[in-house]
Tab-separated table of C-alpha atoms in Angstrom:
chain	number	residue	atom	x	y	z
A	24	MET	CA	0.000	0.000	0.000
A	25	ALA	CA	1.405	3.415	-1.021
A	26	MET	CA	2.180	5.911	1.759
A	27	ALA	CA	0.161	9.121	1.786
A	28	ASN	CA	2.099	12.060	0.381
A	29	ASN	CA	1.921	14.740	3.079
A	30	LYS	CA	4.870	16.750	1.812
A	31	THR	CA	4.590	20.384	0.800
A	32	GLN	CA	6.996	22.939	-0.573
A	33	CYS	CA	9.261	24.639	1.991
A	34	PHE	CA	9.024	28.409	1.681
A	35	THR	CA	12.801	28.846	2.011
A	36	CYS	CA	14.440	25.978	0.150
A	37	LYS	CA	11.475	25.405	-2.234
A	38	LYS	CA	11.846	21.633	-1.836
A	39	GLU	CA	9.027	19.159	-1.290
A	40	LYS	CA	9.451	18.084	2.334
A	41	ILE	CA	7.501	17.499	5.519
A	42	THR	CA	6.863	21.070	6.622
A	43	TYR	CA	5.753	22.914	9.720
A	44	PRO	CA	3.668	26.096	9.753
A	45	CYS	CA	4.702	29.369	11.364
A	46	LYS	CA	1.632	30.884	13.033
A	47	GLY	CA	2.978	34.405	12.590
A	48	CYS	CA	3.592	34.509	8.837
A	49	SER	CA	1.457	31.414	7.970
A	50	LYS	CA	4.287	30.045	5.819
A	51	GLU	CA	5.456	26.421	5.711
A	52	PHE	CA	9.075	25.486	6.520
A	53	CYS	CA	11.018	22.268	6.582
A	54	PHE	CA	12.587	21.287	9.882
A	55	THR	CA	15.983	22.820	9.058
A	56	ASP	CA	14.632	26.088	7.679
A	57	LEU	CA	12.115	26.407	10.508
A	58	ALA	CA	15.026	26.478	12.947
A	59	GLU	CA	16.700	29.202	10.885
A	60	HIS	CA	13.416	31.106	10.720
A	61	LYS	CA	13.193	30.953	14.527
A	62	ARG	CA	16.793	32.166	14.837
A	63	ILE	CA	16.013	35.200	12.669
A	64	LEU	CA	12.944	35.983	14.775
A	65	ASN	CA	15.021	35.649	17.938
A	66	ASP	CA	17.590	38.117	16.563
A	67	GLU	CA	14.787	40.588	15.834
A	68	LEU	CA	13.478	40.179	19.391
A	69	ASN	CA	16.960	40.902	20.798
A	70	TYR	CA	17.133	44.003	18.629
A	71	ILE	CA	13.807	45.235	20.035
A	72	ILE	CA	14.969	44.472	23.592
A	73	ASN	CA	18.080	46.597	23.014
A	74	ASN	CA	15.890	49.468	21.800
A	75	TYR	CA	13.732	49.115	24.914
A	76	ASP	CA	16.841	49.239	27.120
A	77	GLN	CA	17.968	52.446	25.442
A	78	PHE	CA	14.501	53.929	25.891
A	79	LYS	CA	14.522	53.036	29.601
A	80	GLN	CA	17.870	54.819	29.986
A	81	THR	CA	16.387	57.922	28.337
A	82	ILE	CA	13.416	57.846	30.737
A	83	ASN	CA	15.738	57.575	33.740
A	84	GLU	CA	17.830	60.513	32.507
A	85	GLN	CA	14.757	62.691	32.078
A	86	LYS	CA	13.430	61.677	35.506
A	87	GLN	CA	16.638	63.064	37.025
A	88	ASN	CA	15.972	66.474	35.472
A	89	LEU	CA	12.248	67.092	35.820
A	90	GLN	CA	12.538	70.806	36.573
A	91	ASN	CA	12.418	73.177	33.637
A	92	GLN	CA	15.223	75.484	34.750
A	93	ALA	CA	14.175	78.555	32.763
A	94	LEU	CA	10.660	78.482	34.157
A	95	VAL	CA	11.862	77.904	37.714
A	96	LYS	CA	14.134	80.984	37.457
A	97	GLN	CA	11.156	83.100	36.395
A	98	ILE	CA	9.212	81.816	39.374
A	99	ASP	CA	12.179	82.491	41.710
A	100	GLN	CA	12.493	86.096	40.490
A	101	TRP	CA	8.761	86.650	40.910
A	102	GLU	CA	8.996	85.231	44.436
A	103	ILE	CA	11.835	87.642	45.353
A	104	ASN	CA	9.840	90.662	44.136
A	105	SER	CA	6.800	89.774	46.257
A	106	ILE	CA	8.281	87.481	48.911
A	107	GLU	CA	6.163	88.562	51.884
A	108	LYS	CA	2.812	88.126	50.133
A	109	ILE	CA	3.256	85.187	47.794
A	110	GLN	CA	5.944	82.890	49.203
A	111	GLN	CA	3.547	80.035	49.826
A	112	LYS	CA	1.991	80.311	46.373
A	113	ALA	CA	5.420	80.318	44.721
A	114	GLN	CA	6.157	76.978	46.324
A	115	GLU	CA	2.833	75.639	45.061
A	116	TYR	CA	3.714	76.711	41.519
A	117	ARG	CA	7.010	74.839	41.649
A	118	GLU	CA	5.180	71.753	42.808
A	119	ILE	CA	2.640	72.068	39.991
A	120	LEU	CA	5.432	72.376	37.426
A	121	ILE	CA	7.384	69.418	38.777
A	122	LYS	CA	4.236	67.327	39.205
A	123	SER	CA	3.190	68.045	35.625
A	124	SER	CA	6.582	66.833	34.377
A	125	GLN	CA	6.481	63.885	36.792
A	126	THR	CA	3.011	62.873	35.596
A	127	PHE	CA	4.130	63.044	31.966
A	128	ILE	CA	7.217	60.895	32.584
A	129	ASN	CA	5.257	58.489	34.820
A	130	ASP	CA	2.634	58.022	32.095
A	131	ILE	CA	5.350	57.177	29.569
A	132	GLU	CA	7.148	54.925	32.029
A	133	THR	CA	3.939	53.027	32.822
A	134	LYS	CA	3.362	52.359	29.117
A	135	PHE	CA	6.987	51.284	28.764
A	136	ASN	CA	6.832	48.961	31.790
A	137	ASN	CA	3.680	47.292	30.462
A	138	LEU	CA	5.375	46.606	27.142
A	139	SER	CA	8.519	45.412	28.914
A	140	GLU	CA	6.426	42.835	30.774
A	141	GLN	CA	5.046	41.627	27.439
A	142	ILE	CA	8.585	41.296	26.055
A	143	LYS	CA	9.677	39.410	29.166
A	144	GLN	CA	6.736	37.020	28.866
A	145	ILE	CA	7.327	36.446	25.145
A	146	SER	CA	11.041	35.860	25.736
A	147	GLU	CA	10.438	33.421	28.610
A	148	GLU	CA	7.720	31.447	26.834
A	149	ASN	CA	9.700	31.445	23.553
A	150	GLU	CA	6.448	31.624	21.616
A	151	PHE	CA	6.455	34.629	19.326
A	152	ASN	CA	6.111	35.493	15.690
A	153	GLU	CA	6.188	38.411	13.268
A	154	ILE	CA	2.846	39.728	14.499
A	155	ASN	CA	4.183	40.010	18.058
A	156	LEU	CA	7.403	41.693	16.933
A	157	ASN	CA	5.646	44.188	14.670
A	158	TYR	CA	3.317	45.111	17.519
A	159	LEU	CA	6.206	45.666	19.954
A	160	THR	CA	8.146	47.724	17.409
A	161	ASN	CA	5.127	49.949	16.692
A	162	GLN	CA	4.385	50.465	20.392
A	163	LEU	CA	7.993	51.472	21.098
A	164	ARG	CA	7.892	53.911	18.189
A	165	LYS	CA	4.672	55.509	19.489
A	166	ILE	CA	5.880	56.080	23.040
A	167	THR	CA	9.267	57.288	21.741
A	168	GLU	CA	7.465	59.951	19.706
A	169	GLU	CA	5.387	60.868	22.763
A	170	LEU	CA	8.499	61.177	24.950
A	171	ASN	CA	10.259	63.343	22.369
A	172	ASN	CA	7.267	65.696	22.133
A	173	PRO	CA	6.494	66.702	25.724
A	174	PRO	CA	3.668	69.161	26.423
A	175	ASN	CA	4.533	72.828	26.128
A	176	ILE	CA	4.318	74.644	29.489
A	177	PRO	CA	4.424	78.442	29.168
A	178	ILE	CA	4.244	80.956	32.007
A	179	LYS	CA	1.298	83.335	31.889
A	180	SER	CA	1.403	86.663	33.741
A	181	HIS	CA	-1.715	88.270	35.235
A	182	SER	CA	-1.714	92.012	35.947
A	183	GLN	CA	-2.720	92.906	39.499
A	184	SER	CA	-2.748	96.160	41.417
A	185	PHE	CA	0.076	95.202	43.786
A	186	ILE	CA	1.981	92.409	41.977
A	187	ASN	CA	2.106	90.643	38.650
A	188	GLU	CA	0.774	87.243	39.643
A	189	ILE	CA	1.860	84.275	37.559
A	190	SER	CA	0.468	80.817	37.021
A	191	ILE	CA	1.472	77.596	35.321
A	192	ILE	CA	-0.390	76.810	32.110
A	193	SER	CA	0.031	73.286	30.812
A	194	THR	CA	-1.223	71.775	27.583
A	195	ARG	CA	-2.127	68.733	29.686
A	196	LYS	CA	-5.643	69.914	30.396
A	197	PRO	CA	-7.712	68.023	32.969
A	198	LYS	CA	-9.724	65.179	31.555
A	199	PHE	CA	-13.319	65.640	32.580
A	200	ASN	CA	-14.150	61.983	32.232
A	201	LYS	CA	-17.737	60.832	32.049
A	202	TRP	CA	-19.264	57.529	33.025
A	203	LYS	CA	-22.339	55.628	31.933
A	204	GLN	CA	-25.121	56.510	34.338
A	205	ASN	CA	-26.442	52.967	34.606
A	206	ALA	CA	-24.127	50.748	36.607
A	207	ILE	CA	-23.291	47.051	36.397
A	208	THR	CA	-23.423	45.109	39.647
A	209	VAL	CA	-20.074	43.297	39.918
A	210	ALA	CA	-20.328	41.944	43.482
A	211	GLY	CA	-23.266	41.210	45.758
A	212	GLY	CA	-26.628	42.493	44.617
A	213	ASN	CA	-28.407	39.363	45.830
A	214	GLY	CA	-29.872	40.858	48.960
A	215	GLU	CA	-28.259	41.193	52.351
A	216	GLY	CA	-26.755	37.951	53.657
A	217	GLN	CA	-23.747	35.806	54.477
A	218	LYS	CA	-23.668	33.633	51.358
A	219	LEU	CA	-20.661	33.969	49.087
A	220	ASN	CA	-22.815	35.719	46.469
A	221	GLN	CA	-24.054	38.229	49.055
A	222	LEU	CA	-22.718	41.178	51.043
A	223	SER	CA	-23.882	43.032	54.125
A	224	LEU	CA	-23.108	46.762	54.350
A	225	PRO	CA	-19.894	46.804	52.265
A	226	GLY	CA	-17.424	49.578	53.181
A	227	GLY	CA	-13.965	50.294	51.814
A	228	ILE	CA	-12.916	48.541	48.608
A	229	PHE	CA	-9.661	47.959	46.743
A	230	VAL	CA	-9.482	47.030	43.033
A	231	ASP	CA	-6.198	45.486	41.872
A	232	LYS	CA	-4.646	45.489	38.402
A	233	LYS	CA	-6.513	42.310	37.453
A	234	LYS	CA	-9.834	43.963	38.388
A	235	ASN	CA	-10.223	41.701	41.411
A	236	ILE	CA	-12.197	43.505	44.135
A	237	PHE	CA	-11.285	43.315	47.824
A	238	ILE	CA	-14.258	44.286	49.992
A	239	ALA	CA	-14.596	45.156	53.666
A	240	ASP	CA	-17.883	43.259	54.209
A	241	LEU	CA	-18.640	45.168	57.384
A	242	ASP	CA	-21.699	43.479	58.871
A	243	ASN	CA	-20.477	40.016	57.889
A	244	HIS	CA	-17.226	40.715	59.768
A	245	ARG	CA	-15.086	39.468	56.913
A	246	ILE	CA	-12.963	40.504	53.947
A	247	VAL	CA	-14.168	39.152	50.613
A	248	GLU	CA	-12.163	38.876	47.413
A	249	TRP	CA	-14.352	38.947	44.323
A	250	LYS	CA	-12.472	37.797	41.237
A	251	HIS	CA	-13.053	39.637	37.966
A	252	ASN	CA	-16.367	38.532	36.400
A	253	ALA	CA	-16.964	35.979	39.188
A	254	LYS	CA	-20.508	35.108	40.294
A	255	GLU	CA	-19.512	34.936	43.931
A	256	GLY	CA	-16.672	35.967	46.189
A	257	GLN	CA	-14.416	34.106	48.575
A	258	SER	CA	-13.830	34.974	52.207
A	259	ILE	CA	-10.109	35.646	52.742
A	260	ALA	CA	-10.226	37.045	56.299
A	261	GLY	CA	-12.695	36.771	59.152
A	262	THR	CA	-15.203	34.072	60.061
A	263	ASN	CA	-18.636	35.648	59.328
A	264	ARG	CA	-19.078	36.153	63.080
A	265	GLU	CA	-17.779	39.072	65.077
A	266	GLY	CA	-15.023	38.346	67.563
A	267	ASN	CA	-11.633	39.484	68.778
A	268	ARG	CA	-9.600	36.335	68.171
A	269	MET	CA	-6.706	36.662	65.750
A	270	ASP	CA	-8.738	34.935	63.038
A	271	GLN	CA	-11.820	37.099	63.650
A	272	LEU	CA	-12.898	40.636	62.768
A	273	ASN	CA	-15.539	42.979	64.122
A	274	GLU	CA	-17.009	45.398	61.594
A	275	PRO	CA	-14.001	45.971	59.318
A	276	THR	CA	-14.353	49.327	57.576
A	277	HIS	CA	-11.533	49.268	55.049
A	278	VAL	CA	-9.072	46.930	53.352
A	279	ILE	CA	-6.016	47.651	51.197
A	280	VAL	CA	-3.496	45.393	49.484
A	281	ASN	CA	0.198	45.859	50.239
A	282	GLN	CA	1.778	45.485	46.786
A	283	GLN	CA	5.207	44.751	48.280
A	284	ASN	CA	4.291	41.443	49.941
A	285	HIS	CA	0.724	40.933	48.623
A	286	SER	CA	-0.692	40.930	52.138
A	287	ILE	CA	-3.962	42.614	53.030
A	288	ILE	CA	-4.211	45.304	55.715
A	289	ILE	CA	-7.536	45.716	57.505
A	290	ALA	CA	-9.094	48.444	59.634
A	291	ASP	CA	-10.705	46.175	62.264
A	292	PHE	CA	-12.915	48.982	63.537
A	293	GLN	CA	-14.775	47.591	66.549
A	294	ASN	CA	-11.703	45.673	67.735
A	295	ARG	CA	-9.742	48.961	67.587
A	296	ARG	CA	-6.798	47.468	65.750
A	297	VAL	CA	-5.125	47.404	62.345
A	298	MET	CA	-4.527	43.840	61.147
A	299	GLN	CA	-2.315	42.312	58.491
A	300	TRP	CA	-3.264	38.981	56.911
A	301	LEU	CA	-0.739	37.077	54.824
A	302	ASN	CA	-1.583	33.561	53.656
A	303	GLN	CA	-4.037	33.088	56.548
A	304	SER	CA	-1.379	34.214	59.018
A	305	GLN	CA	-2.515	37.171	61.127
A	306	GLN	CA	-0.560	39.976	62.750
A	307	ILE	CA	-1.719	43.014	64.719
A	308	LEU	CA	0.116	46.066	63.372
A	309	ILE	CA	-1.446	48.807	65.513
A	310	GLN	CA	-3.558	48.417	68.673
A	311	ASN	CA	-5.905	50.707	70.628
A	312	ILE	CA	-6.808	52.880	67.667
A	313	ASP	CA	-10.284	53.839	66.445
A	314	CYS	CA	-9.225	53.101	62.896
A	315	TYR	CA	-11.507	53.739	59.935
A	316	GLY	CA	-9.597	54.526	56.737
A	317	LEU	CA	-6.279	53.152	55.471
A	318	VAL	CA	-3.868	54.048	52.690
A	319	ILE	CA	-0.258	53.219	51.729
A	320	ASP	CA	1.760	55.841	49.837
A	321	LYS	CA	4.345	55.140	47.141
A	322	HIS	CA	7.129	55.305	49.741
A	323	GLY	CA	5.582	52.457	51.744
A	324	PHE	CA	4.211	54.530	54.644
A	325	LEU	CA	0.903	53.479	56.190
A	326	TYR	CA	-1.717	56.134	57.020
A	327	VAL	CA	-4.619	55.503	59.417
A	328	SER	CA	-7.521	57.803	60.308
A	329	ASP	CA	-8.673	57.823	63.929
A	330	GLY	CA	-12.310	58.871	64.273
A	331	LYS	CA	-12.156	59.411	68.028
A	332	LYS	CA	-8.910	61.355	68.288
A	333	ASN	CA	-9.867	63.242	65.123
A	334	GLU	CA	-6.488	62.787	63.496
A	335	VAL	CA	-4.565	60.976	60.781
A	336	ARG	CA	-1.253	59.332	61.621
A	337	ARG	CA	1.522	57.980	59.423
A	338	TRP	CA	3.606	54.916	60.248
A	339	LYS	CA	6.693	53.515	58.585
A	340	MET	CA	5.920	49.933	57.606
A	341	GLY	CA	7.383	47.590	60.195
A	342	GLU	CA	7.817	50.335	62.806
A	343	TYR	CA	4.523	50.770	64.655
A	344	ASN	CA	5.295	52.957	67.641
A	345	GLU	CA	3.405	56.223	68.047
A	346	GLY	CA	3.341	57.263	64.423
A	347	ILE	CA	3.378	60.881	63.215
A	348	ILE	CA	0.297	63.114	63.083
A	349	VAL	CA	-0.147	64.377	59.515
A	350	ALA	CA	-3.667	65.842	59.766
A	351	GLY	CA	-5.792	67.040	62.671
A	352	GLY	CA	-4.672	66.150	66.163
A	353	ASN	CA	-5.905	69.430	67.644
A	354	GLY	CA	-9.138	68.178	69.130
A	355	LYS	CA	-12.585	67.912	67.624
A	356	GLY	CA	-13.699	71.001	65.728
A	357	ASP	CA	-14.215	72.780	62.428
A	358	GLN	CA	-11.131	75.011	62.366
A	359	LEU	CA	-8.570	74.505	59.588
A	360	ASN	CA	-6.246	72.669	61.996
A	361	GLN	CA	-9.016	70.373	63.243
A	362	LEU	CA	-11.113	67.436	62.098
A	363	ASP	CA	-14.418	65.964	63.247
A	364	CYS	CA	-14.633	62.222	62.587
A	365	PRO	CA	-12.184	61.675	59.697
A	366	THR	CA	-13.056	58.633	57.567
A	367	PHE	CA	-11.374	57.752	54.274
A	368	MET	CA	-8.170	59.277	52.900
A	369	PHE	CA	-6.096	59.646	49.772
A	370	VAL	CA	-2.331	60.366	49.713
A	371	ASP	CA	-0.588	61.658	46.579
A	372	ASP	CA	3.039	61.234	45.476
A	373	ASP	CA	4.079	64.304	47.495
A	374	GLN	CA	2.598	62.773	50.686
A	375	THR	CA	-0.185	65.353	50.686
A	376	VAL	CA	-3.124	63.915	52.615
A	377	TYR	CA	-6.728	64.386	51.507
A	378	VAL	CA	-9.173	63.356	54.221
A	379	SER	CA	-12.967	63.169	54.374
A	380	ASP	CA	-13.904	65.245	57.418
A	381	GLN	CA	-17.279	63.575	57.839
A	382	ASN	CA	-19.065	65.567	60.525
A	383	ASN	CA	-17.779	68.833	59.072
A	384	HIS	CA	-19.143	67.749	55.666
A	385	ARG	CA	-15.954	68.634	53.848
A	386	VAL	CA	-12.757	67.225	52.353
A	387	MET	CA	-9.505	68.670	53.695
A	388	LYS	CA	-6.089	68.825	52.022
A	389	TRP	CA	-3.027	68.711	54.280
A	390	ARG	CA	0.352	69.179	52.636
A	391	LYS	CA	3.314	67.327	54.090
A	392	ASP	CA	4.399	68.910	57.403
A	393	ALA	CA	1.563	71.482	57.238
A	394	LYS	CA	0.137	72.801	60.511
A	395	GLN	CA	-3.347	73.172	59.070
A	396	GLY	CA	-5.364	71.989	56.117
A	397	ARG	CA	-7.314	73.565	53.293
A	398	ILE	CA	-10.921	72.879	52.248
A	399	VAL	CA	-11.041	71.394	48.732
A	400	ALA	CA	-14.642	70.105	48.709
A	401	GLY	CA	-17.750	71.030	50.693
A	402	GLY	CA	-17.282	73.037	53.845
A	403	ASN	CA	-20.604	74.851	53.522
A	404	GLY	CA	-22.559	72.814	56.016
A	405	GLU	CA	-24.529	69.653	55.368
A	406	GLY	CA	-26.803	69.804	52.345
A	407	ARG	CA	-27.470	68.657	48.827
A	408	ASN	CA	-26.522	71.798	46.907
A	409	SER	CA	-23.593	71.675	44.475
A	410	ASN	CA	-21.359	73.454	46.998
A	411	GLN	CA	-22.219	71.056	49.822
A	412	LEU	CA	-21.594	67.512	51.011
A	413	PHE	CA	-23.460	65.366	53.515
A	414	SER	CA	-21.312	62.942	55.551
A	415	PRO	CA	-18.609	62.304	52.914
A	416	GLU	CA	-16.902	58.918	52.859
A	417	ALA	CA	-14.285	57.707	50.342
A	418	VAL	CA	-12.119	60.245	48.514
A	419	ILE	CA	-9.869	59.816	45.451
A	420	VAL	CA	-7.721	62.479	43.738
A	421	ASP	CA	-6.576	62.099	40.119
A	422	ASP	CA	-3.359	63.354	38.500
A	423	PHE	CA	-5.003	66.703	37.714
A	424	GLY	CA	-5.961	67.370	41.336
A	425	GLN	CA	-9.650	66.611	40.765
A	426	VAL	CA	-11.266	65.331	43.958
A	427	TYR	CA	-13.852	62.533	43.775
A	428	VAL	CA	-16.008	62.105	46.876
A	429	ALA	CA	-18.561	59.495	47.921
A	430	ASP	CA	-21.262	61.910	49.118
A	431	HIS	CA	-22.738	59.289	51.421
A	432	ARG	CA	-26.060	60.727	52.534
A	433	ASN	CA	-26.733	62.511	49.262
A	434	HIS	CA	-26.423	59.154	47.460
A	435	ARG	CA	-24.074	60.485	44.797
A	436	VAL	CA	-20.416	60.762	43.803
A	437	MET	CA	-19.130	64.304	43.320
A	438	ARG	CA	-16.126	65.716	41.469
A	439	TRP	CA	-14.523	68.923	42.748
A	440	CYS	CA	-11.796	70.821	40.894
A	441	GLU	CA	-9.471	72.503	43.361
A	442	GLY	CA	-10.156	76.202	43.645
A	443	LYS	CA	-13.759	75.885	42.477
A	444	GLU	CA	-16.595	76.776	44.821
A	445	LYS	CA	-18.900	74.042	43.528
A	446	GLY	CA	-18.665	70.393	42.605
A	447	GLU	CA	-20.514	68.336	40.015
A	448	VAL	CA	-22.320	65.013	40.189
A	449	VAL	CA	-20.573	62.296	38.169
A	450	VAL	CA	-22.837	59.322	39.047
A	451	GLY	CA	-25.888	58.843	41.237
A	452	GLY	CA	-27.756	61.865	42.535
A	453	ASN	CA	-31.113	60.341	41.593
A	454	GLY	CA	-32.318	59.820	45.142
A	455	SER	CA	-31.720	56.758	47.297
A	456	GLY	CA	-32.780	53.535	45.591
A	457	ASN	CA	-31.624	50.270	44.091
A	458	GLN	CA	-32.044	50.983	40.398
A	459	SER	CA	-28.966	50.863	38.168
A	460	ASN	CA	-28.758	54.684	38.121
A	461	GLN	CA	-29.227	55.025	41.882
A	462	LEU	CA	-27.129	54.594	44.993
A	463	ASN	CA	-28.030	54.177	48.641
A	464	GLY	CA	-25.273	55.457	50.900
A	465	PRO	CA	-22.154	55.170	48.689
A	466	ASN	CA	-19.143	54.342	50.827
A	467	GLY	CA	-15.944	52.989	49.227
A	468	LEU	CA	-14.584	54.200	45.873
A	469	SER	CA	-11.962	52.859	43.497
A	470	PHE	CA	-10.883	53.236	39.870
A	471	ASP	CA	-9.435	50.424	37.789
A	472	ASP	CA	-6.615	50.926	35.264
A	473	GLU	CA	-9.127	51.735	32.510
A	474	GLY	CA	-10.819	54.479	34.531
A	475	ASN	CA	-13.999	52.563	35.362
A	476	LEU	CA	-15.497	53.683	38.685
A	477	TYR	CA	-16.331	51.131	41.410
A	478	ILE	CA	-18.596	52.082	44.318
A	479	ALA	CA	-19.477	50.233	47.497
A	480	ASP	CA	-23.247	50.790	47.488
A	481	HIS	CA	-23.522	50.394	51.254
A	482	PHE	CA	-27.224	49.969	51.967
A	483	ASN	CA	-27.900	48.117	48.697
A	484	HIS	CA	-25.300	45.511	49.731
A	485	ARG	CA	-23.558	45.544	46.365
A	486	ILE	CA	-20.545	46.844	44.451
A	487	GLU	CA	-21.455	48.904	41.405
A	488	LYS	CA	-19.238	49.469	38.368
A	489	PHE	CA	-19.836	52.592	36.289
A	490	GLU	CA	-18.089	52.180	32.954
A	491	ILE	CA	-16.089	55.087	31.592
A	492	ILE	CA	-17.249	56.641	28.330
A	493	LEU	CA	-14.296	56.693	25.948
């Protein structure tokens, strides 16, 4: 019986042989020429890697020289001419300039790091083709062009009666993002309860890079991790019953993920302690504290709000002594150096602390080492007008200084641009209810990497996702 002829023509040597397809170019190669084809592809990958290394060096060089010297000199001269009146504002302008440059470089670096991870994965798995290489080459070209064409930042002078005030004008204008007004329920939403597809009064939330949601399931006394697109969550801390054993929680209000060791840190509110859980191993980090909100800055410092002492303290990770007061700490009150029941916080790259001052119905901004804060949202008494808040909870600040606030008892999320007297509703604001365009006591807030907005809809026992409109 004759053998079946399964030979085809090799693309390289043009001979009839047993061939193997390349998924990238869809061409057929004999065994010998396939190996050569792979070698050529590998050389091209190494070439791209070298280009990426050079690009990384360029980023690092530019990060070392973020200040535009000519502009800083103009600011310095202006400061000298009006030193007694505008010294503080001059410092703010430098920070805006540096932060604008930092944001630009960080954006480029983030894109570069994401592509570097793809290269690393392709190189390790040794499964790549022309399509992959063309994509990587094009992406490197795009971000190279973006790096070589930074935004133009001129200085604009404003005539005043006593000084010529200046300001920084950047071509990086704030992005006034919008979100779909009808949310998708991504966790809970099956009534109040203890089942793994249910929540009970969810509080603070944390969304990681894989869109997994970590939830402080307050009245279930547990922390739940809800995988992306999962139908139910899994309890990763707590026992569903309140208690003060090491493996128990009592009304946790907030949870964050420590990216350095992938542990979770919990504000164990009624037990008056901050806990760390790592692979089901528990550790008390801070005791005897009326903790509510938590945040870790980029330097690895832990910040905790204390609702009874009306203060925010900062701790160096691993060194939990007394901590350092960074906001409040001057008794309960409504003065600029005081707080009244601080809840959630946000800390930017400069270690500036934004804190929801709940009973004062405002959000305060405390710069590093400042003796008092500044009102950046609310501060006009409780109410539902556009210049008011009512028991604010979670707060997030974007790269443009826009403040997003969970306006808890107004059942809405507000956006405030610093310096403006009024905010605007971004989602909710349709009265308390459980429809897809309504909220009932929004508590925790988080954005994912795409800009989608996640809200802990406290009294509806669900997590809502409002998709960004691109």
